Coordinates of C-alpha atoms and ligand atoms in Angstrom, one line a residue:
X1 CA 7.1 -20.4 5.5
X2 CA 4.5 -17.6 5.7
X3 CA 6.2 -14.3 6.3
X4 CA 4.0 -11.4 7.1
X5 CA 6.2 -8.9 9.0
X6 CA 9.7 -7.8 8.4
X7 CA 12.0 -4.9 9.4
X8 CA 13.9 -3.0 6.7
X9 CA 16.2 0.0 6.7
X10 CA 15.6 2.5 4.0
X11 CA 18.0 5.2 2.9
X12 CA 17.3 7.7 0.2
X13 CA 20.1 9.3 -1.7
X14 CA 21.8 12.6 -0.5
X15 CA 21.5 15.6 -2.7
X16 CA 24.7 16.7 -4.5
X17 CA 26.4 19.9 -3.3
X18 CA 26.2 23.0 -5.3
X19 CA 29.4 24.3 -6.8
X20 CA 31.3 27.6 -6.3
X21 CA 32.9 28.6 -9.5
X22 CA 33.5 31.6 -11.7
X23 CA 33.7 31.9 -15.4
X24 CA 37.2 32.1 -16.9
X25 CA 37.1 34.4 -19.9
X26 CA 40.0 35.9 -21.8
X27 CA 40.3 39.6 -21.0
X28 CA 38.0 39.2 -18.0
X29 CA 39.8 38.8 -14.7
X30 CA 37.0 37.1 -12.9
X31 CA 33.8 36.3 -14.8
X32 CA 30.4 35.8 -13.3
X33 CA 29.5 32.9 -11.0
X34 CA 28.9 29.7 -12.8
X35 CA 28.7 27.0 -10.1
X36 CA 26.0 24.5 -11.0
X37 CA 23.4 22.9 -8.7
X38 CA 23.8 19.5 -7.1
X39 CA 21.6 16.7 -8.4
X40 CA 18.7 15.4 -6.3
X41 CA 19.2 12.2 -4.3
X42 CA 17.2 9.2 -5.5
X43 CA 14.0 8.2 -3.7
X44 CA 13.2 4.8 -2.3
X45 CA 9.9 4.0 -4.0
X46 CA 7.7 0.9 -3.3
X47 CA 5.7 -0.4 -6.2
X48 CA 3.0 -3.1 -6.0
X49 CA 3.9 -6.0 -8.3
X50 CA 1.6 -9.0 -9.0
X51 CA 4.7 -11.2 -9.2
X52 CA 5.3 -10.8 -5.5
X53 CA 3.2 -12.8 -2.9
X54 CA 5.3 -12.6 0.3
X55 CA 7.7 -10.4 2.1
X56 CA 10.2 -13.3 2.4
X57 CA 12.9 -11.8 0.3
X58 CA 13.2 -8.9 2.7
X59 CA 14.5 -11.4 5.2
X60 CA 17.7 -11.5 3.2
X61 CA 17.8 -7.9 2.0
X62 CA 17.0 -5.4 4.6
X63 CA 19.0 -2.5 3.4
X64 CA 17.2 -0.5 0.7
X65 CA 19.4 2.3 -0.5
X66 CA 18.9 4.7 -3.4
X67 CA 21.7 6.5 -5.2
X68 CA 23.1 9.9 -4.1
X69 CA 22.9 13.0 -6.3
X70 CA 26.1 14.2 -8.0
X71 CA 27.7 17.5 -7.0
X72 CA 27.2 20.5 -9.4
X73 CA 30.2 21.7 -11.3
X74 CA 31.5 24.7 -13.2
X75 CA 29.9 26.1 -16.3
X76 CA 26.5 25.8 -14.5
X77 CA 26.6 22.1 -14.9
X78 CA 23.9 20.5 -12.8
X79 CA 25.0 17.3 -11.1
X80 CA 23.1 14.2 -12.2
X81 CA 20.1 13.1 -10.1
X82 CA 20.5 9.9 -8.1
X83 CA 18.5 7.0 -9.5
X84 CA 15.3 6.1 -7.6
X85 CA 15.4 2.6 -6.0
X86 CA 12.2 0.9 -7.1
X87 CA 11.3 -1.9 -4.6
X88 CA 8.6 -4.4 -5.7
X89 CA 6.2 -5.4 -3.0
X90 CA 3.1 -7.6 -2.9
X91 CA -0.4 -6.1 -3.0
X92 CA -1.5 -5.7 0.6
X93 CA 1.8 -4.4 2.0
X94 CA 1.5 -1.8 4.7
X95 CA 4.5 0.3 5.7
X96 CA 4.9 1.5 9.2
X97 CA 7.2 4.0 10.7
X98 CA 6.9 3.0 14.4
X99 CA 3.2 2.9 14.9
X100 CA 2.4 5.2 12.1
X101 CA 1.1 3.8 8.9
X102 CA 2.9 5.7 6.1
X103 CA 1.8 3.7 3.1
X104 CA -1.0 1.2 2.3
X105 CA -0.2 -0.5 -0.9
X106 CA -3.2 -2.4 -2.4
X107 CA -3.4 -2.0 -6.1
X108 CA -1.0 -3.5 -8.7
X109 CA 1.2 -0.7 -10.1
X110 CA 0.5 1.6 -7.2
X111 CA 3.6 3.5 -6.0
X112 CA 4.6 5.3 -2.9
X113 CA 7.7 7.3 -2.1
X114 CA 8.9 5.7 1.2
X115 CA 12.0 7.7 1.7
X116 CA 12.7 11.0 -0.1
X117 CA 16.0 11.8 -1.6
X118 CA 17.7 15.0 -0.5
X119 CA 17.6 18.1 -2.7
X120 CA 20.7 19.2 -4.4
X121 CA 22.3 22.4 -3.1
X122 CA 22.2 25.5 -5.3
X123 CA 25.4 26.4 -6.9
X124 CA 26.7 30.0 -6.6
X125 CA 25.3 30.9 -10.0
X126 CA 21.9 30.7 -8.4
X127 CA 22.7 33.4 -5.8
X128 CA 23.7 36.1 -8.3
X129 CA 21.5 39.2 -8.1
X130 CA 21.9 42.9 -9.1
X131 CA 23.5 43.6 -5.7
X132 CA 25.5 40.5 -5.5
X133 CA 27.6 40.0 -8.6
X134 CA 30.1 37.5 -7.2
X135 CA 28.5 35.3 -4.6
X136 CA 30.9 32.9 -2.9
X137 CA 28.1 30.9 -1.4
X138 CA 26.8 27.5 -2.5
X139 CA 24.5 25.2 -0.7
X140 CA 25.3 21.7 0.5
X141 CA 23.1 18.9 -0.7
X142 CA 20.4 17.9 1.6
X143 CA 20.5 14.6 3.4
X144 CA 18.1 11.9 2.1
X145 CA 15.5 10.4 4.5
X146 CA 16.8 7.4 6.4
X147 CA 14.7 5.3 8.7
X148 CA 13.8 1.9 10.0
X149 CA 10.5 0.7 8.8
X150 CA 8.2 -2.3 9.4
X151 CA 6.6 -3.9 6.4
X152 CA 3.4 -5.9 7.1
X153 CA 1.6 -8.0 4.6
X154 CA -2.1 -8.2 5.0
X155 CA -3.4 -11.0 2.9
X156 CA -5.9 -9.7 0.4
X157 CA -7.9 -13.0 0.2
X158 CA -11.4 -13.2 -1.2
X159 CA -12.6 -15.6 1.5
X160 CA -11.5 -15.8 5.1
X161 CA -12.1 -18.9 7.1
X162 CA -13.1 -18.4 10.7
X163 CA -14.3 -20.7 13.5
X164 CA -13.4 -22.6 16.6
X165 CA -10.2 -24.7 16.7
X166 CA -10.8 -28.1 15.1
X167 CA -13.8 -26.9 13.1
X168 CA -12.2 -28.2 9.9
X169 CA -10.9 -25.0 8.4
X170 CA -7.5 -26.3 7.3
X171 CA -9.1 -29.5 6.0
X172 CA -11.5 -27.4 3.9
X173 CA -8.7 -25.4 2.5
X174 CA -6.6 -28.5 1.7
X175 CA -9.6 -30.0 -0.2
X176 CA -10.6 -27.0 -2.3
X177 CA -7.2 -25.6 -3.0
X178 CA -3.5 -26.3 -3.8
X179 CA -2.5 -25.5 -0.2
X180 CA -1.2 -28.2 2.1
X181 CA -1.8 -26.9 5.5
X182 CA -1.2 -28.9 8.6
X183 CA -4.3 -30.7 9.8
X184 CA -4.7 -32.3 13.2
X185 CA -7.4 -33.7 15.5
X186 CA -6.4 -31.3 18.3
X187 CA -7.1 -27.6 18.7
X188 CA -4.6 -25.0 17.5
X189 CA -3.1 -27.1 14.8
X190 CA -2.8 -24.0 12.6
X191 CA -0.4 -21.5 14.1
X192 CA 0.2 -19.2 11.1
X193 CA -2.2 -18.3 8.3
X194 CA -2.3 -20.4 5.1
X195 CA -3.4 -19.2 1.7
X196 CA -4.8 -21.3 -1.1
X197 CA -6.3 -20.8 -4.5
X198 CA -9.6 -22.6 -5.2
X199 CA -10.7 -23.0 -8.8
X200 CA -14.4 -22.7 -9.2
X201 CA -16.0 -22.8 -12.7
X202 CA -13.9 -20.5 -14.7
X203 CA -12.6 -18.3 -11.9
X204 CA -10.6 -18.7 -8.8
X205 CA -10.9 -17.6 -5.2
X206 CA -8.1 -16.8 -2.9
X207 CA -8.9 -18.3 0.5
X208 CA -7.2 -17.6 3.8
X209 CA -7.1 -20.1 6.7
X210 CA -6.3 -18.7 10.1
X211 CA -5.8 -20.2 13.5
X212 CA -9.0 -21.0 15.4
X213 CA -10.7 -18.5 17.6
X214 CA -12.1 -19.1 21.1
X215 CA -14.2 -17.2 23.5
X216 CA -12.2 -14.3 24.8
X217 CA -9.9 -14.3 21.7
X218 CA -10.4 -10.5 21.3
X219 CA -8.9 -10.2 24.8
X220 CA -6.0 -12.5 23.9
X221 CA -7.3 -15.9 24.9
X222 CA -6.0 -18.9 22.9
X223 CA -3.9 -17.5 20.1
X224 CA -5.9 -14.2 20.4
X225 CA -7.4 -12.3 17.6
X226 CA -4.1 -11.0 16.0
X227 CA -4.6 -13.3 13.1
X228 CA -7.9 -11.7 12.3
X229 CA -6.0 -8.9 10.6
X230 CA -5.4 -11.4 7.8
X231 CA -9.1 -11.7 7.1
X232 CA -9.9 -8.1 7.8
X233 CA -10.1 -7.2 4.2
X234 CA -11.5 -10.4 2.7
X235 CA -14.7 -9.9 0.8
X236 CA -16.5 -12.8 2.4
X237 CA -16.1 -14.7 5.7
X238 CA -16.8 -18.4 5.7
X239 CA -17.6 -19.4 9.3
X240 CA -17.2 -23.2 9.8
X241 CA -18.9 -25.0 12.7
X242 CA -18.3 -28.6 13.7
X243 CA -21.6 -30.4 13.6
X244 CA -20.5 -32.5 16.6
X245 CA -20.6 -29.3 18.7
X246 CA -23.4 -29.8 21.3
X247 CA -24.6 -26.2 20.8
X248 CA -24.0 -25.1 17.3
X249 CA -26.0 -21.9 17.8
X250 CA -23.9 -21.0 20.8
X251 CA -20.7 -21.7 18.8
X252 CA -22.0 -19.3 16.1
X253 CA -22.8 -16.6 18.6
X254 CA -19.4 -16.9 20.4
X255 CA -17.4 -16.4 17.2
X256 CA -19.8 -13.6 16.0
X257 CA -19.2 -11.8 19.3
X258 CA -15.4 -12.2 19.0
X259 CA -15.5 -10.8 15.4
X260 CA -17.6 -7.8 16.6
X261 CA -15.3 -7.2 19.5
X262 CA -12.3 -7.2 17.1
X263 CA -13.8 -4.8 14.6
X264 CA -17.2 -3.6 13.7
X265 CA -16.4 -3.8 10.0
X266 CA -15.6 -7.4 10.3
X267 CA -18.9 -8.2 12.0
X268 CA -20.7 -6.7 9.1
X269 CA -18.8 -8.6 6.4
X270 CA -21.0 -10.8 4.1
X271 CA -20.7 -14.3 5.5
X272 CA -21.6 -17.9 4.9
X273 CA -22.0 -20.3 7.7
X274 CA -21.4 -24.0 7.2
X275 CA -21.6 -27.1 9.4
X276 CA -18.7 -29.4 8.8
X277 CA -18.1 -33.2 9.1
X278 CA -21.6 -34.1 8.1
X279 CA -20.7 -37.2 6.2
X280 CA -22.3 -40.4 7.7
X281 CA -24.9 -38.5 9.6
X282 CA -28.6 -39.0 9.0
X283 CA -30.5 -36.3 7.1
X284 CA -32.8 -35.4 9.9
X285 CA -29.9 -35.0 12.3
X286 CA -28.3 -32.5 9.9
X287 CA -31.6 -30.7 9.4
X288 CA -32.2 -30.3 13.2
X289 CA -28.7 -28.7 13.6
X290 CA -29.4 -26.4 10.6
X291 CA -32.7 -25.4 12.2
X292 CA -30.8 -24.5 15.4
X293 CA -28.5 -22.3 13.5
X294 CA -31.3 -20.6 11.5
X295 CA -32.6 -19.2 14.8
X296 CA -29.4 -17.2 15.4
X297 CA -27.9 -16.5 12.0
X298 CA -29.1 -13.4 10.1
X299 CA -31.7 -14.1 7.4
X300 CA -29.5 -13.1 4.5
X301 CA -26.7 -15.5 5.5
X302 CA -26.5 -18.7 3.4
X303 CA -26.3 -21.9 5.4
X304 CA -24.6 -25.1 4.3
X305 CA -23.9 -28.6 5.6
X306 CA -20.6 -29.9 4.2
X307 CA -18.0 -32.6 4.4
X308 CA -14.6 -31.7 3.0
X309 CA -13.2 -35.2 2.7
X310 CA -16.4 -36.6 1.3
X311 CA -16.9 -33.6 -1.0
X312 CA -20.5 -33.0 0.1
X313 CA -21.8 -29.6 -0.9
X314 CA -18.3 -28.2 -1.2
X315 CA -18.7 -27.1 -4.9
X316 CA -22.1 -25.5 -4.1
X317 CA -20.5 -23.6 -1.3
X318 CA -17.7 -22.4 -3.4
X319 CA -20.1 -21.2 -6.0
X320 CA -22.1 -19.3 -3.4
X321 CA -18.8 -17.8 -2.1
X322 CA -17.8 -16.7 -5.6
X323 CA -21.2 -15.0 -6.2
X324 CA -20.9 -13.1 -2.9
X325 CA -17.3 -12.1 -3.5
X326 CA -18.2 -10.7 -6.9
X327 CA -21.1 -8.8 -5.5
X328 CA -18.9 -7.4 -2.7
X329 CA -16.1 -6.4 -5.0
X330 CA -18.6 -4.7 -7.3
X331 CA -20.1 -2.8 -4.5
X332 CA -16.7 -1.7 -3.2
X333 CA -15.7 -0.5 -6.7
X334 CA -18.9 1.6 -6.9
X335 CA -18.3 3.2 -3.5
X336 CA -14.7 4.0 -4.4
X337 CA -14.6 4.7 -8.1
X338 CA -11.0 4.5 -9.3
X339 CA -9.6 7.9 -10.2
X340 CA -7.1 8.3 -13.1
X341 CA -4.3 8.7 -10.7
X342 CA -3.8 6.8 -7.4
X343 CA -2.8 8.9 -4.5
X344 CA 0.9 8.8 -3.9
X345 CA 0.8 8.5 -0.1
X346 CA -2.4 8.9 1.7
X347 CA -3.6 8.8 5.3
X348 CA -2.4 11.3 7.8
X349 CA -3.4 15.0 7.3
X350 CA 0.2 16.3 7.3
X351 CA 1.2 13.9 4.5
X352 CA -2.1 14.5 2.7
X353 CA -1.2 18.2 2.5
X354 CA 2.3 17.7 1.1
X355 CA 1.3 15.0 -1.3
X356 CA 1.1 16.0 -4.9
X357 CA 0.8 14.5 -8.3
X358 CA 1.8 15.4 -11.8
X359 CA -0.2 14.4 -14.9
X360 CA 0.9 15.0 -18.4
X361 CA -1.3 16.1 -21.3
X362 CA 0.7 16.7 -24.5
X363 CA 2.9 19.7 -23.7
X364 CA 1.0 20.7 -20.6
X365 CA 1.9 19.4 -17.1
X366 CA -0.8 19.5 -14.4
X367 CA 0.4 19.7 -10.8
X368 CA -2.2 19.1 -8.1
X369 CA -1.7 19.1 -4.3
X370 CA -3.0 21.0 -1.3
X371 CA 0.3 22.6 -0.3
X372 CA 1.7 23.5 -3.7
X373 CA -1.6 25.0 -4.7
X374 CA -1.5 27.2 -1.6
X375 CA 2.0 28.4 -2.5
X376 CA 0.9 29.1 -6.0
X377 CA -2.0 31.1 -4.8
X378 CA 0.4 33.3 -2.8
X379 CA 2.8 33.8 -5.7
X380 CA 3.2 37.0 -7.6
X381 CA 3.4 35.6 -11.1
X382 CA 4.2 39.0 -12.5
X383 CA 7.6 39.2 -11.0
X384 CA 10.6 37.1 -11.7
X385 CA 11.5 36.6 -8.0
X386 CA 8.0 35.4 -7.4
X387 CA 8.1 32.8 -10.1
X388 CA 11.6 31.8 -9.0
X389 CA 10.5 31.3 -5.5
X390 CA 7.7 29.0 -6.6
X391 CA 10.1 27.1 -8.7
X392 CA 12.4 26.6 -5.8
X393 CA 9.5 25.3 -3.7
X394 CA 8.5 22.9 -6.4
X395 CA 12.1 21.8 -6.5
X396 CA 12.2 21.3 -2.8
X397 CA 9.0 19.3 -2.9
X398 CA 10.4 17.1 -5.6
X399 CA 7.9 18.2 -8.1
X400 CA 10.5 19.5 -10.6
X401 CA 12.2 16.2 -10.4
X402 CA 9.0 14.4 -11.3
X403 CA 8.3 16.9 -14.1
X404 CA 11.8 16.2 -15.5
X405 CA 11.2 12.5 -15.1
X406 CA 8.0 12.8 -17.2
X407 CA 10.0 14.6 -19.9
X408 CA 9.2 18.3 -19.5
X409 CA 11.0 20.5 -22.0
X410 CA 11.6 24.2 -22.2
X411 CA 8.5 26.1 -23.3
X412 CA 6.1 23.5 -21.9
X413 CA 3.3 24.8 -19.7
X414 CA 2.9 23.9 -16.1
X415 CA -0.6 24.3 -14.6
X416 CA -0.8 24.3 -10.8
X417 CA -4.3 23.6 -9.5
X418 CA -7.5 22.8 -11.3
X419 CA -10.3 25.3 -11.2
X420 CA -8.0 28.4 -11.2
X421 CA -4.9 27.1 -12.7
X422 CA -1.7 29.1 -12.2
X423 CA 0.5 29.0 -15.2
X424 CA 4.3 28.8 -15.4
X425 CA 6.3 28.3 -18.5
X426 CA 9.1 25.9 -18.0
X427 CA 12.6 27.3 -18.7
X428 CA 11.5 30.9 -18.5
X429 CA 12.9 33.0 -15.7
Ligands
GTP1 N1 -15.0 -36.7 9.7 C1 -14.6 -35.5 9.3 N2 -13.5 -35.0 9.9 C2 -13.0 -33.8 9.5 C3 -13.7 -33.0 8.5 N3 -13.0 -31.9 8.4 C4 -12.0 -31.9 9.3 N4 -12.0 -33.0 10.0 C5 -11.1 -33.4 11.1 O1 -11.2 -32.5 12.1 C6 -9.9 -32.3 12.7 C7 -9.6 -30.8 12.7 O2 -9.4 -30.4 11.4 P1 -8.5 -29.1 11.0 O3 -8.8 -28.9 9.5 O4 -7.1 -29.2 11.4 O5 -9.3 -28.0 11.8 P2 -9.0 -26.4 12.0 O6 -10.3 -25.7 12.0 O7 -8.0 -26.0 10.9 O8 -8.3 -26.4 13.4 P3 -7.2 -25.3 14.0 O9 -6.1 -25.2 13.0 O10 -6.8 -25.9 15.3 O11 -8.0 -24.1 14.2 C8 -8.9 -33.1 11.9 O12 -8.7 -34.3 12.6 C9 -9.6 -33.4 10.6 O13 -9.3 -34.6 10.0 C10 -14.8 -33.6 7.9 O14 -15.5 -33.0 7.0 N5 -15.2 -34.8 8.3
MG2 MG1 -6.2 -25.3 11.1

C-alpha cells in the first residue's frame, strides 16, 4: 500500500523543576542557597534517513514522545536533560501543523526540531544576589511542545508520468521497472501513485506513475489534480499520449493546460513527449502523428514513439530521460549551492528569526541566528548581569543545550554572529 499522509501526535519532554535547597554546613545555621536547575526536556527531532521510503510505520506508531528533564537537586546539582527522540523519516517528508508547513525534509541527514522540549526551571541558587541572600524561589520546569501534526510524503522521483487515463503510463512503469502497478483497459485504473526504479546503463531512475488527468482536472474533474503533487518535484515529466487518440495535438494541449493551471513551475518542467502503443502500426502513420505533435510541442522537447510491451524505443527514451534528469539536477545544484550547514527549520519568517545553528571549530563554538545575534548586539558584555542574561536567553532558546551536546567545556569560546562576533567564555560568570 502506498501511504503518503499520516497523522501523528508529538510530545516533547517537560523541563525538570528547579530545586529549593540550602547548604548545610557545620557551624553555619543556614548556608547559602544551593538548589540546582532542572534539566531540559528532550526534543522530538525528525531526521531524513535513506532507509525509509514510506510513512507506513507511522500508521502503527502515532505517539512520538521524548523524555522529560529531571528535577534539580541540592548541592547545585543540575537535573539530567531528557533524551531527544530521533524519528527517522523518508526524504520528501513535509510536516504540517494544521495548514502551516513547519518542516520540509528533503536531504538525507537533514534534521528538524519538530517539538521543543521545555526548559528546566532555575533552582534557588540562581536567584541569589547581593540583596537576596536566601531566595526561597525556584522555577518550575517549562512544558514541552505538544501537538497533532500531519506528515505528508512527496515522492521525490526523477521522472513523473503524466497523461490521459489509459495512455499506458502504468504499463510503461511495469515494463521499465520492478514495480507491478495495476493495468487495465479502462480509464482510472490507477487510483494511487506508484513508484518504480528503472535501471538504465549504469544508473537508475526513480519513476512515479500517477492517476490519469482529464480536461478540468485542475478544477477537480476526474480524480482531480491532487496527485500532481507527487510529480511536482520530479526533475523531468514524461507525457504519454495514446497514438490511437484522434487528435494527439489536442491531447497534448489539454494536459499542458492542466499542468499550467495546477502550477506554473510544473508547466516549465523539462519534459519528454511520447506516443504509446505504436507496435504494429505502419511507419508513415506514426510519422504523421509525430508531425501533428511537432506543431504544438516546444522545439526543445524530445518526441518519441514507443511501445512498452514490444520494447520499441523504450531504452532510447530512458537514456534521454536520464540525460535530462542529470542536467536538471546539476542546474538545481548550481542555483542552490549547498551550504556547510542545512537550515534547521526554514520557511515562515517568525521561525526563520528564531532558528539558529551551532558549528564547532576546535575549541570555538560559532552561534548564528537572527534573533540571538540581535540579543547579543544589545548585551553589555562588560557586566556580569549582562552576560548572564544572554546566557539565560541562549538557554531558553535551546542553544546551551546544543553547545553541551556538541561537547563544550569550560574555558571554550562562544562566538555569536559572524562579521562582528560577540565573544563569551563558557563557564565564566
Ligand atoms: N497495444 C498496446 N497496448 C498498451 C500499450 N501500453 C498500454 N497498453 C494498454 O492500454 C491500456 C491502459 O494501460 P495503463 O497502463 O493501465 O494506462 P494508464 O495510463 O496507467 O491509465 P490510468 O491508470 O487509467 O491513468 C491497457 O489495456 C494496456 O494493456 C502498448 O504499448 N501497446
Ligand atoms: Mg495507470
